[in-house]
Short mmCIF file of C-alpha atoms and ligand atoms in Angstrom, two decimals:
data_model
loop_
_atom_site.label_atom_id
_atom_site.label_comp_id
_atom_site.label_asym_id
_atom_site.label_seq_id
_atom_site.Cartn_x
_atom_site.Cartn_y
_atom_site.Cartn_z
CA UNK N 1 13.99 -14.89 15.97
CA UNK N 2 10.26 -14.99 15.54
CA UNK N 3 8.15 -12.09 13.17
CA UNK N 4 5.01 -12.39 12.80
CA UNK N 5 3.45 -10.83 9.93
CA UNK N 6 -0.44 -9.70 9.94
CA UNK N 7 -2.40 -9.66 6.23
CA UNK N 8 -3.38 -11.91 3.65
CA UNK N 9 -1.96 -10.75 0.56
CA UNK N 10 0.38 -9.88 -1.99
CA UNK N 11 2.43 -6.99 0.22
CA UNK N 12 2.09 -9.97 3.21
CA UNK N 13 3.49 -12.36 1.14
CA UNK N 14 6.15 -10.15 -0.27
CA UNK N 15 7.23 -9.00 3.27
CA UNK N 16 7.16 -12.47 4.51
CA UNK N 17 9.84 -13.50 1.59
CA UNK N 18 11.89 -10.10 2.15
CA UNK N 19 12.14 -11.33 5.85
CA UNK N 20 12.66 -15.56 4.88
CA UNK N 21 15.45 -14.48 2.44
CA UNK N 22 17.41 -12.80 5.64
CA UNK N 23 20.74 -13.67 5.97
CA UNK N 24 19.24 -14.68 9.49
CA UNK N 25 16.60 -17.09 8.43
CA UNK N 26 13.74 -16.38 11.46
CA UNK N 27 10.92 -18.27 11.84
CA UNK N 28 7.39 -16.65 10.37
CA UNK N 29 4.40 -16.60 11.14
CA UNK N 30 1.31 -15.18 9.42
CA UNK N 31 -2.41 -13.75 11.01
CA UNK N 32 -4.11 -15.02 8.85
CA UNK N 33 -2.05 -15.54 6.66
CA UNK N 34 -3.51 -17.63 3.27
CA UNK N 35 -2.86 -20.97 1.77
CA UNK N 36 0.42 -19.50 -0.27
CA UNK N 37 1.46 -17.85 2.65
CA UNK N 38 1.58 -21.32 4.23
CA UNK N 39 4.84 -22.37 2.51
CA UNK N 40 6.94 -19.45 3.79
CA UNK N 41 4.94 -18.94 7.25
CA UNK N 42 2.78 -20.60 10.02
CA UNK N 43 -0.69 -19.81 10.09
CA UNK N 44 -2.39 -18.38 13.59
CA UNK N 45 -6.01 -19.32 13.89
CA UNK N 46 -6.78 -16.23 16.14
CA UNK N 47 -10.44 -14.86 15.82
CA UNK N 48 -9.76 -11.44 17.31
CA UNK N 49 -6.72 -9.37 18.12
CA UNK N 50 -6.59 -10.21 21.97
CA UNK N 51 -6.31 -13.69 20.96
CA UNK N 52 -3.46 -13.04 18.34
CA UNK N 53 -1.69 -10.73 21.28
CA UNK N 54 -2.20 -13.73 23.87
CA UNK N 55 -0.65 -15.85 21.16
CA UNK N 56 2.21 -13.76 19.96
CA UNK N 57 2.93 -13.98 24.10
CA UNK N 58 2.77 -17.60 24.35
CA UNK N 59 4.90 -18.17 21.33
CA UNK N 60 7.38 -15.78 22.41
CA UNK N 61 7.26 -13.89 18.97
CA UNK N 62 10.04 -11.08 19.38
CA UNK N 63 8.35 -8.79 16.20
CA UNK N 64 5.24 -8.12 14.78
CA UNK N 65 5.25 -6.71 11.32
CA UNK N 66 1.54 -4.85 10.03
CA UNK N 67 1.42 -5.65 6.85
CA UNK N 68 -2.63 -4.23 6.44
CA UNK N 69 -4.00 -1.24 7.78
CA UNK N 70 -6.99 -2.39 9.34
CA UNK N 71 -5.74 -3.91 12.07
CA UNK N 72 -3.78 -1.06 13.26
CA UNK N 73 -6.77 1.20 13.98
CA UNK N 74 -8.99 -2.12 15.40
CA UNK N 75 -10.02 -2.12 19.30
CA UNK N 76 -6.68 -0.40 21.19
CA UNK N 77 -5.02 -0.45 17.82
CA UNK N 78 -2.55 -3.70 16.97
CA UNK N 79 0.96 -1.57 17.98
CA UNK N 80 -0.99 -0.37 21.11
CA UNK N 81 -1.58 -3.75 22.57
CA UNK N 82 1.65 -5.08 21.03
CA UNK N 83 3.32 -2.50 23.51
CA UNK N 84 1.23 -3.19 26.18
CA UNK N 85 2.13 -6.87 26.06
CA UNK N 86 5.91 -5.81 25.46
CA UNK N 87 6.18 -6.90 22.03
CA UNK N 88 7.82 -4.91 19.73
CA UNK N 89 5.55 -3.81 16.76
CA UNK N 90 6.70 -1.90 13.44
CA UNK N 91 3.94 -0.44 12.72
CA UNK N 92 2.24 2.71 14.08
CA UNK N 93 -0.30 2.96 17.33
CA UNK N 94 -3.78 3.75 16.73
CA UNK N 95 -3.79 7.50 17.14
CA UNK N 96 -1.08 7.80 14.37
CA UNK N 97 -2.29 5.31 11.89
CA UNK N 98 -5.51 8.06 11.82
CA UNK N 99 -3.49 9.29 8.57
CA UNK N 100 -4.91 6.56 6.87
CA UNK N 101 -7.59 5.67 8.92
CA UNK N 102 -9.53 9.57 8.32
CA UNK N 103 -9.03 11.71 5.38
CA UNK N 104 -10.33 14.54 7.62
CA UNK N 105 -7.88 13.75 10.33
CA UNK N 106 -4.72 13.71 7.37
CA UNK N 107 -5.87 17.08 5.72
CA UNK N 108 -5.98 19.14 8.66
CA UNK N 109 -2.20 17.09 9.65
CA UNK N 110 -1.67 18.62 6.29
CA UNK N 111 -2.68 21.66 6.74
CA UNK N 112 -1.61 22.43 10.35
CA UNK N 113 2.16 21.19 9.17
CA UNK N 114 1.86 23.70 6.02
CA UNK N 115 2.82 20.28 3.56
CA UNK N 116 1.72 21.33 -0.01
CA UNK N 117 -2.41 19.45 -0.74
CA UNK N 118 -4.69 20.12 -2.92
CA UNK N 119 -7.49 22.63 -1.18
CA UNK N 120 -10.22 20.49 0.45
CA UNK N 121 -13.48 21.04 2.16
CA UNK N 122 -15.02 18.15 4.53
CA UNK N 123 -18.38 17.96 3.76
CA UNK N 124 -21.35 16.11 5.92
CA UNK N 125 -24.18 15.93 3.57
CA UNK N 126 -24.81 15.58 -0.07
CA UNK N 127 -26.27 18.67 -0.31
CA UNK N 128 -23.13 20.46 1.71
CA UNK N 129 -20.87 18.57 -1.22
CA UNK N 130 -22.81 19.92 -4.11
CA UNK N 131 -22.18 23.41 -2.72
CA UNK N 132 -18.37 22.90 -2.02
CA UNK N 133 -17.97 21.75 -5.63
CA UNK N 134 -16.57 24.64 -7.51
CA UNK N 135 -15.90 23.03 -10.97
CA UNK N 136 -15.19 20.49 -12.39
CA UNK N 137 -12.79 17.74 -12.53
CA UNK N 138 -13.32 16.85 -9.15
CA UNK N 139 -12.48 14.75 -6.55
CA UNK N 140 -15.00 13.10 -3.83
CA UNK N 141 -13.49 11.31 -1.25
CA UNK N 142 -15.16 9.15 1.32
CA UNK N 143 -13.06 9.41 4.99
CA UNK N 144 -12.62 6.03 5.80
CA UNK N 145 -11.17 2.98 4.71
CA UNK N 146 -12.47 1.78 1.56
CA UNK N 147 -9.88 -0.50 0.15
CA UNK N 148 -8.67 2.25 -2.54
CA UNK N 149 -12.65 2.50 -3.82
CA UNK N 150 -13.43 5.19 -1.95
CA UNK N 151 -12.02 8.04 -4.06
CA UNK N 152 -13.96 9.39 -7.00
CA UNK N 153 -12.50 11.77 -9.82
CA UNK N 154 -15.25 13.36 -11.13
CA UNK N 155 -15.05 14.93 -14.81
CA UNK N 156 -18.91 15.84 -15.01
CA UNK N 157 -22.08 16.86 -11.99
CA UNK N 158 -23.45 13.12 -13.45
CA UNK N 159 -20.62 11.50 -12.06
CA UNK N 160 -20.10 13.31 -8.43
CA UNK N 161 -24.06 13.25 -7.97
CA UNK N 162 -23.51 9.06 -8.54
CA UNK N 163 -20.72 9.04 -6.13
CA UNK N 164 -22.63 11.29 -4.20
CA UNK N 165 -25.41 8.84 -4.05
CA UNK N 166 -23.18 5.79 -3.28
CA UNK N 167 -22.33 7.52 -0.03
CA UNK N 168 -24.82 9.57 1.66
CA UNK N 169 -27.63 7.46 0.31
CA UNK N 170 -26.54 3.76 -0.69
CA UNK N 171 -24.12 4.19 2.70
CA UNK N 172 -22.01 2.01 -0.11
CA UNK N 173 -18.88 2.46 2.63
CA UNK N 174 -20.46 2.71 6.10
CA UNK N 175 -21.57 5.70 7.65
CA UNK N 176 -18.82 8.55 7.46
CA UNK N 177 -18.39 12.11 6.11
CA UNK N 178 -16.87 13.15 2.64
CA UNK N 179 -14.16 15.63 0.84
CA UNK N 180 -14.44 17.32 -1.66
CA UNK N 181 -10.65 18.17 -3.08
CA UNK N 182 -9.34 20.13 -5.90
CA UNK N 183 -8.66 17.97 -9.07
CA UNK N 184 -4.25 18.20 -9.19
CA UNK N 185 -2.85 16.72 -12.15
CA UNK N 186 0.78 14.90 -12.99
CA UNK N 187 2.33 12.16 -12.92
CA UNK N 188 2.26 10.02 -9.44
CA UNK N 189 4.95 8.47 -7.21
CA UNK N 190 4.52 6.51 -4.03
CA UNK N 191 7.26 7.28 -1.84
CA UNK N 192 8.12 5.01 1.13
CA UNK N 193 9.51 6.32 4.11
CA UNK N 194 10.71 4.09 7.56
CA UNK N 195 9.82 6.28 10.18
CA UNK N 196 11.27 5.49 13.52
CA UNK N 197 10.13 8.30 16.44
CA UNK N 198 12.18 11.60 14.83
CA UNK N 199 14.11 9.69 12.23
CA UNK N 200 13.39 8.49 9.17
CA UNK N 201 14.48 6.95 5.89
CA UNK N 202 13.44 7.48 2.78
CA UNK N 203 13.16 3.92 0.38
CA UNK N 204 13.31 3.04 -3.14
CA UNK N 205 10.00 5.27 -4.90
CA UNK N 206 7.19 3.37 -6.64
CA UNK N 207 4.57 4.21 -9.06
CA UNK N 208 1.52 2.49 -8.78
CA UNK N 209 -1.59 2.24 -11.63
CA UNK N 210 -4.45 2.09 -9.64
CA UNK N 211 -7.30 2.06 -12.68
CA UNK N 212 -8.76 -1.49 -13.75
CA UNK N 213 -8.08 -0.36 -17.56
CA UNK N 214 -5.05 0.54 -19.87
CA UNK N 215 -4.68 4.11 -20.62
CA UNK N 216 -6.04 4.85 -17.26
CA UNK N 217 -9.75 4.21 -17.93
CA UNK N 218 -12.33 2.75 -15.63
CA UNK N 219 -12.62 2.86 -12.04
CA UNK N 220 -9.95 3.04 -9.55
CA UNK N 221 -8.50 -0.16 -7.78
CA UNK N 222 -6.79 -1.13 -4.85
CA UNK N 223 -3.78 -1.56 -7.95
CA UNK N 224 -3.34 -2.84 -11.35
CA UNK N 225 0.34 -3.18 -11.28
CA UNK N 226 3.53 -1.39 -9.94
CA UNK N 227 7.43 -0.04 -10.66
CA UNK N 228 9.90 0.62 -8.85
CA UNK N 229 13.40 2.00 -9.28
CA UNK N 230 15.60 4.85 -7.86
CA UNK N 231 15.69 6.12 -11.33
CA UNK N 232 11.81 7.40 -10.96
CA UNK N 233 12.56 10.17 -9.29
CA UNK N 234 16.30 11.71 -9.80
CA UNK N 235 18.38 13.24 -6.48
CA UNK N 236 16.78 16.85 -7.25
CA UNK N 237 12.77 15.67 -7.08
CA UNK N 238 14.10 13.59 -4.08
CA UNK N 239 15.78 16.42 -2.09
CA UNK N 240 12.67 18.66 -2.81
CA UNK N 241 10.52 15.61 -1.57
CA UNK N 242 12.38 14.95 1.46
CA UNK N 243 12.32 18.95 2.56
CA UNK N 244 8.84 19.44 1.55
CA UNK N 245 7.17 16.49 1.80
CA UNK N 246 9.07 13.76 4.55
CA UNK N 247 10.59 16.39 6.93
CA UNK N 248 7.62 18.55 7.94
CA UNK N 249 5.61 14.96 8.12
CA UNK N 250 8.15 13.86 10.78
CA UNK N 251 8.60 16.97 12.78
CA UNK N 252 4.70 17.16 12.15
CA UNK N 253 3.96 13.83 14.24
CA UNK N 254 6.53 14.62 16.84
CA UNK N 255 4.86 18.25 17.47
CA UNK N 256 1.60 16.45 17.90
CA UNK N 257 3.19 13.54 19.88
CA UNK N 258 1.71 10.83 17.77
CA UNK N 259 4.35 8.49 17.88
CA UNK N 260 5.11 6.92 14.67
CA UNK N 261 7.29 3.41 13.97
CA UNK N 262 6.28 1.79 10.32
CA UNK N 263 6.63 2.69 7.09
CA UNK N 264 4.84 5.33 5.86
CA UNK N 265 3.79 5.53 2.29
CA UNK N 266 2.84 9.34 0.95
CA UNK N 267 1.02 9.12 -1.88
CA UNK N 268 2.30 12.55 -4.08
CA UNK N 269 1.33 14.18 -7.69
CA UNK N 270 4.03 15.57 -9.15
CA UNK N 271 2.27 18.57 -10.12
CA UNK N 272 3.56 22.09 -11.81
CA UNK N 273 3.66 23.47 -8.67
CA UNK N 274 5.80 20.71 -7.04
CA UNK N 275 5.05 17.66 -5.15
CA UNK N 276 1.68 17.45 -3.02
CA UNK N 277 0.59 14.81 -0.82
CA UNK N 278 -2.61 12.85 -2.29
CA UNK N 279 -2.36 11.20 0.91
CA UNK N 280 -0.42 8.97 3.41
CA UNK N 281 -0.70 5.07 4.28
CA UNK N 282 0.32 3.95 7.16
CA UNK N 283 2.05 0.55 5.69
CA UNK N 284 3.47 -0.30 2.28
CA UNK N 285 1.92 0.02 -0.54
CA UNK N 286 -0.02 -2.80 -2.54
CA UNK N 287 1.40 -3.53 -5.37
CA UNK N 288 3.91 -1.34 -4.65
CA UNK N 289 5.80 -3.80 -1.73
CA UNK N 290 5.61 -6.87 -4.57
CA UNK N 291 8.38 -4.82 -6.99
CA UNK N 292 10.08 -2.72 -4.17
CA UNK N 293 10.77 -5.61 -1.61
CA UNK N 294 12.97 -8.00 -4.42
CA UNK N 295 15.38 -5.17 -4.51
CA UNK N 296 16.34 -4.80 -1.40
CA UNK N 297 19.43 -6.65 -0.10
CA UNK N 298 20.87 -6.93 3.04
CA UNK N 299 19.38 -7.61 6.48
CA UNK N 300 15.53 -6.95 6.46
CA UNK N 301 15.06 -8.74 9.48
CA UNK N 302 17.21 -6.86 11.73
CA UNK N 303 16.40 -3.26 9.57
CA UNK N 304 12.82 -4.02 10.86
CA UNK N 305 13.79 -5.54 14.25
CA UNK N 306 15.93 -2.51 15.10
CA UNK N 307 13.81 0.31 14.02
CA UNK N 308 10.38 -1.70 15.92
CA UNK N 309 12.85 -0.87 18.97
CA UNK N 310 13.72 2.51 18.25
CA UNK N 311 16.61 2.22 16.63
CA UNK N 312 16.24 3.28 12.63
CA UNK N 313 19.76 2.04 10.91
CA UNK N 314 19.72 2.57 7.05
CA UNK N 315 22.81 0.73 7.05
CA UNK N 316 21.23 -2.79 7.18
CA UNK N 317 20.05 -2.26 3.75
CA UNK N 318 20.22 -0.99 0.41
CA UNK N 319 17.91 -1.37 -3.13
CA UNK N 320 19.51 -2.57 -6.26
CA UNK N 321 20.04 -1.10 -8.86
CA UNK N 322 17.57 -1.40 -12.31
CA UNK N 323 13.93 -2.05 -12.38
CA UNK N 324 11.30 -3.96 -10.49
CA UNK N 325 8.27 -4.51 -12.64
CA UNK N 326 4.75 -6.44 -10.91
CA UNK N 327 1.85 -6.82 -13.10
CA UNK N 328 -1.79 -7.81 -10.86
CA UNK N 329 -3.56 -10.67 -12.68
CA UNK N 330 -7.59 -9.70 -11.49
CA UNK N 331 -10.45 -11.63 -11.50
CA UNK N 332 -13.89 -11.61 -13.07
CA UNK N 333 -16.00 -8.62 -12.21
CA UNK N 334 -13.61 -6.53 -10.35
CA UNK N 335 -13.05 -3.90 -8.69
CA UNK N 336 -16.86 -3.88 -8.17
CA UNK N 337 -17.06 -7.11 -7.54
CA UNK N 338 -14.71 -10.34 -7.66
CA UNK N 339 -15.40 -14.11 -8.55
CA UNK N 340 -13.81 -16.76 -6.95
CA UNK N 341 -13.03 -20.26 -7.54
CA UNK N 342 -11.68 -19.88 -11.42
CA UNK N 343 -9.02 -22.61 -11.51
CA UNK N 344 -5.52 -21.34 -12.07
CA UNK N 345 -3.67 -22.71 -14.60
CA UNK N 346 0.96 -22.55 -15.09
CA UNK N 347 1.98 -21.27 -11.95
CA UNK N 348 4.63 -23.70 -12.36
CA UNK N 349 5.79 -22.48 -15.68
CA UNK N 350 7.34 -19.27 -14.15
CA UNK N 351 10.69 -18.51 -13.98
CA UNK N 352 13.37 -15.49 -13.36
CA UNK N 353 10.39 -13.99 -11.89
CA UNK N 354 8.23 -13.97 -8.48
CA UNK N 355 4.60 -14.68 -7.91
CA UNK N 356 3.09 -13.20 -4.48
CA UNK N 357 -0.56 -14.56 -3.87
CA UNK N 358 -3.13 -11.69 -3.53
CA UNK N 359 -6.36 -13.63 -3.30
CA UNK N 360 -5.90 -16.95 -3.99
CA UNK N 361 -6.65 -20.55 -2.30
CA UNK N 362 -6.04 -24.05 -3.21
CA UNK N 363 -9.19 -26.22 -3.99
CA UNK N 364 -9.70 -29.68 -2.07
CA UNK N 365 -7.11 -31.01 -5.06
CA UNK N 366 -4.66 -29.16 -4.04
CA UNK N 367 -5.03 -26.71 -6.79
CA UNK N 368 -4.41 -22.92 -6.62
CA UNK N 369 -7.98 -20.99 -7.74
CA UNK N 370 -9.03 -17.40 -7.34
CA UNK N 371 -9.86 -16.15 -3.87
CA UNK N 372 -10.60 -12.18 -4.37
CA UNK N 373 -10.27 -9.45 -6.58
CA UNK N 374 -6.68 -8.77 -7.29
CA UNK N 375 -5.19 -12.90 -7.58
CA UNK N 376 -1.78 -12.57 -8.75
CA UNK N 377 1.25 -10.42 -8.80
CA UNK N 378 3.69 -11.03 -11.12
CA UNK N 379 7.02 -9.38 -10.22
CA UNK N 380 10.42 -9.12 -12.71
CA UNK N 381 13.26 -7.37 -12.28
CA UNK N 382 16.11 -5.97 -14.92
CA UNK N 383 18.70 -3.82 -15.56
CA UNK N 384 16.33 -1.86 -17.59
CA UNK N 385 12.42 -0.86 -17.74
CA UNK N 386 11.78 -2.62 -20.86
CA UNK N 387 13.73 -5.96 -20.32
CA UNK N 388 11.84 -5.75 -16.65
CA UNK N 389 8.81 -5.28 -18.25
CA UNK N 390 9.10 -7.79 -20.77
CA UNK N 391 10.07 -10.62 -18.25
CA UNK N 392 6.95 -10.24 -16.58
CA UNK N 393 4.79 -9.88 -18.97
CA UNK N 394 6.54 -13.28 -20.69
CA UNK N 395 5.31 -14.98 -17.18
CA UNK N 396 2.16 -13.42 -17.05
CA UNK N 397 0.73 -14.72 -19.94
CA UNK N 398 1.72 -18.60 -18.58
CA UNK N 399 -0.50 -18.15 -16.10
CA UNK N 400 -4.05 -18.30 -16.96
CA UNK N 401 -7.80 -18.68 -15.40
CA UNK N 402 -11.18 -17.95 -16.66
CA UNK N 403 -12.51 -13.61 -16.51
CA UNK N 404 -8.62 -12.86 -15.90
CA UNK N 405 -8.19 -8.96 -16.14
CA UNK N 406 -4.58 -7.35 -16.32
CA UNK N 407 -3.14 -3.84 -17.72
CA UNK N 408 -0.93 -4.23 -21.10
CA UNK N 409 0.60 -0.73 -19.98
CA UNK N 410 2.37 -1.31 -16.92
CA UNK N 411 5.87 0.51 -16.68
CA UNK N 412 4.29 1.77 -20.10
CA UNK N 413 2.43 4.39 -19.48
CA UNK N 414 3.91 7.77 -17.98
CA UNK N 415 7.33 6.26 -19.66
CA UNK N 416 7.09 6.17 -23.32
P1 AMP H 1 -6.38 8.29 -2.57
O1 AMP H 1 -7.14 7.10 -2.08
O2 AMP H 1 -6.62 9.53 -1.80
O3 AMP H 1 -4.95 7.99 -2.83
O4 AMP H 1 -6.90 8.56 -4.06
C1 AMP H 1 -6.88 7.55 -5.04
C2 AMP H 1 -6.48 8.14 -6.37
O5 AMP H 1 -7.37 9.18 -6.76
C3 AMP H 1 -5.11 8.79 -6.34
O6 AMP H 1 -4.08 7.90 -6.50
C4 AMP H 1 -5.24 9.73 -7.53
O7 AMP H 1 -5.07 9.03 -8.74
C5 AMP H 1 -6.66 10.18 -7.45
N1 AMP H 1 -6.70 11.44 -6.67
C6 AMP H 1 -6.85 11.58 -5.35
N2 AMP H 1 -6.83 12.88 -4.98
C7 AMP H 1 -6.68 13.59 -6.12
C8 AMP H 1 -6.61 14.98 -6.42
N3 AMP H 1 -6.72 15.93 -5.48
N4 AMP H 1 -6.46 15.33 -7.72
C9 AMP H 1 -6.39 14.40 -8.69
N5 AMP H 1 -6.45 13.09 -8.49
C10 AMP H 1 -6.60 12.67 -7.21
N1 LIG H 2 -1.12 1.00 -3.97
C1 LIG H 2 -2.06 1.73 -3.23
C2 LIG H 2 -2.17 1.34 -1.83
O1 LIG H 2 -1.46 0.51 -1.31
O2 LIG H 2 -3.03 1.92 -1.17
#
């Protein structure tokens, strides 16, 4: 069997060893892929998705796996022409991966479905968010994709009136319109969901820390840092998810016949009021694939081959039990910015635990150095959170390279 996987980073190079470590062994390839990737996966030199499809065709690939979003909403959409060249895709088409792709277009999915959100309005103008603003906390969000950054919790008028500003007048994200949402509070879990048409399957729940500082300070990031067990969330919170939450999303894109085959990833609050949907993804999560996909055993391959086809079967695999624990090593200067080219030093000093490349490349010497803002994930699993914890934070701190930024409170915080 061939899979090829599209995406760069960590969750690609996660997915890429969830699928090598099948008891099946196919053969991977990667668009584009990055120099880690290279050791699990061939590389396609394709400048635009056409050429990828007209590839995928020649090579006789039998599965595509979208790893990143972007591609999924791009020209026809990356499902959309995988179909059209008879190719089976897991991943959604174009017109469902809107979800992601527009806030707008996922609040009024929301709302139309009657699946619990915070109150929104969408707002055109600066001056049209002012006036939707009724106090404060609260929460600006740009509707498109921003790479995480384009959400803004606002405690003060200051800080919306800068975000504001970074939107309608610095066009800091491209040309699009903005909500303004109430401010929910409580704890957050990523769920992870396989839909396939009108089935689905829920997956092992993640919680993601997606500010550059301990404590939750600073701004927000694409992800600090990640854990995942089946003991975040006991069989109660998951029974009221699944009715509240994955049931009405399902039956939601079958009543608007936007077909649906990928994982979807809703982003909830646990709030006093019960779970709400912050919002969906259309793919797995980043960080959160690094510590979910080392826990799951069985067949990945065929789980992914079968549901691309239509045919969703649960029984291919199951998570372990315990803890999965991945702490991001970041570079200089992010999330608003990101320096490359810091050597990086004892990548060969880790063990019982897994590295997945984020943003890395190796140097004419052959040497690994930064490549991006989030470099490193460093993923440990154990029969508890603290022994978990404590393994990967023992292998983070052998690897090393000049500005490096990491949490201390990952698995920490929200726990003790
Ligand atoms: P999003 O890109 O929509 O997931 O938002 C990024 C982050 O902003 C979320 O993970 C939350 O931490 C925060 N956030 C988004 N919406 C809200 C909300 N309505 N209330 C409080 N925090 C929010
Ligand atoms: N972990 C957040 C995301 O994947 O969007």
């Amino acid at each position: 069997m061939k899979i090829l996987v599209t995406g760069k980073g960590g969750r690609e190079h996660a997915i890429l060893t969830a699928l090598s470590e099948s008891p099946s062994q196919p053969q991977l390839f990667a668009w584009p892929g990055s120099d880690a990737i290279a050791s699990l996966a061939t590389r396609v030199d394709a400048p635009d998705l056409p050429a990828l499809i007209a590839f995928m065709k020649q090579e006789g690939i039998d599965l595509c796996v979208a790893g990143e979003e972007a591609w999924l909403v791009k020209d026809e959409g990356l499902a959309n022409m995988c179909e059209t060249a008879g190719i089976p895709c897991w991943g959604p088409r174009k017109e469902s991966a809107q979800l992601e792709a527009s806030k707008t277009f996922a609040k009024l999915f929301l709302k139309r479905h009657g699946i619990p959100t915070a109150d929104f309005t969408v707002c055109e103008s600066k001056a049209e968010a002012l006036a939707a603003i009724k106090e404060y906390p609260t929460v600006l969000k740009f509707d498109g994709l921003a790479a995480g950054k384009g959400v803004a919790v606002c405690p003060n008028a200051e800080e919306a009136e800068a975000f504001l500003d970074d939107v309608f007048t610095k066009l800091l994200f491209g040309a699009g319109n903005l909500i303004v949402e109430t401010c929910l509070t409580g704890p957050e879990i990523s769920i992870f969901v396989s839909v396939c048409d009108d089935q689905y399957h829920i997956l092992m729940p993640a919680r993601d820390y997606k500010r550059i500082r301990d404590n939750d300070q600073g701004p927000n990031t694409g992800g600090m840092g990640a854990v995942a067990s089946r003991d975040l969330a006991d069989a109660a919170l998951m029974q009221r998810i699944e009715e509240e939450i994955v049931k009405p999303t399902v039956q939601g894109l079958i009543k608007d016949g936007l077909r649906y085959r990928g994982f979807l990833y809703c982003g909830l609050m646990l709030t006093p009021q019960g779970p709400m949907v912050i919002e969906y993804n259309c793919r797995f999560g980043d960080p959160e694939a690094e510590a979910v996909l080392p826990m799951v055993r069985g067949d990945f391959e065929q789980y992914c081959f079968a549901a691309a086809q239509g045919k969703l079967a649960p029984e291919l695999i199951s998570f372990a039990e315990g803890w999965s624990i991945c702490v991001i090593l970041a570079s200089a200067g992010y999330p608003a910015s990101s320096r490359s080219g810091d050597a990086i030093c004892g990548l060969e000093q880790v063990s019982d635990a897994r590295v997945f490349h984020c943003g890395t490349r190796r140097n004419p010497a052959g040497v690994y150095e930064t490549n991006g803002g989030r470099v490193l994930a460093v993923v440990a699993q154990g029969t508890t959170r603290t022994a978990a914890r404590d393994q990967a934070y023992a292998n983070a701190d052998k690897i090393t390279f000049d500005g490096q930024q990491r949490r201390t409170d990952i698995a920490k915080m929200h726990f003790e």
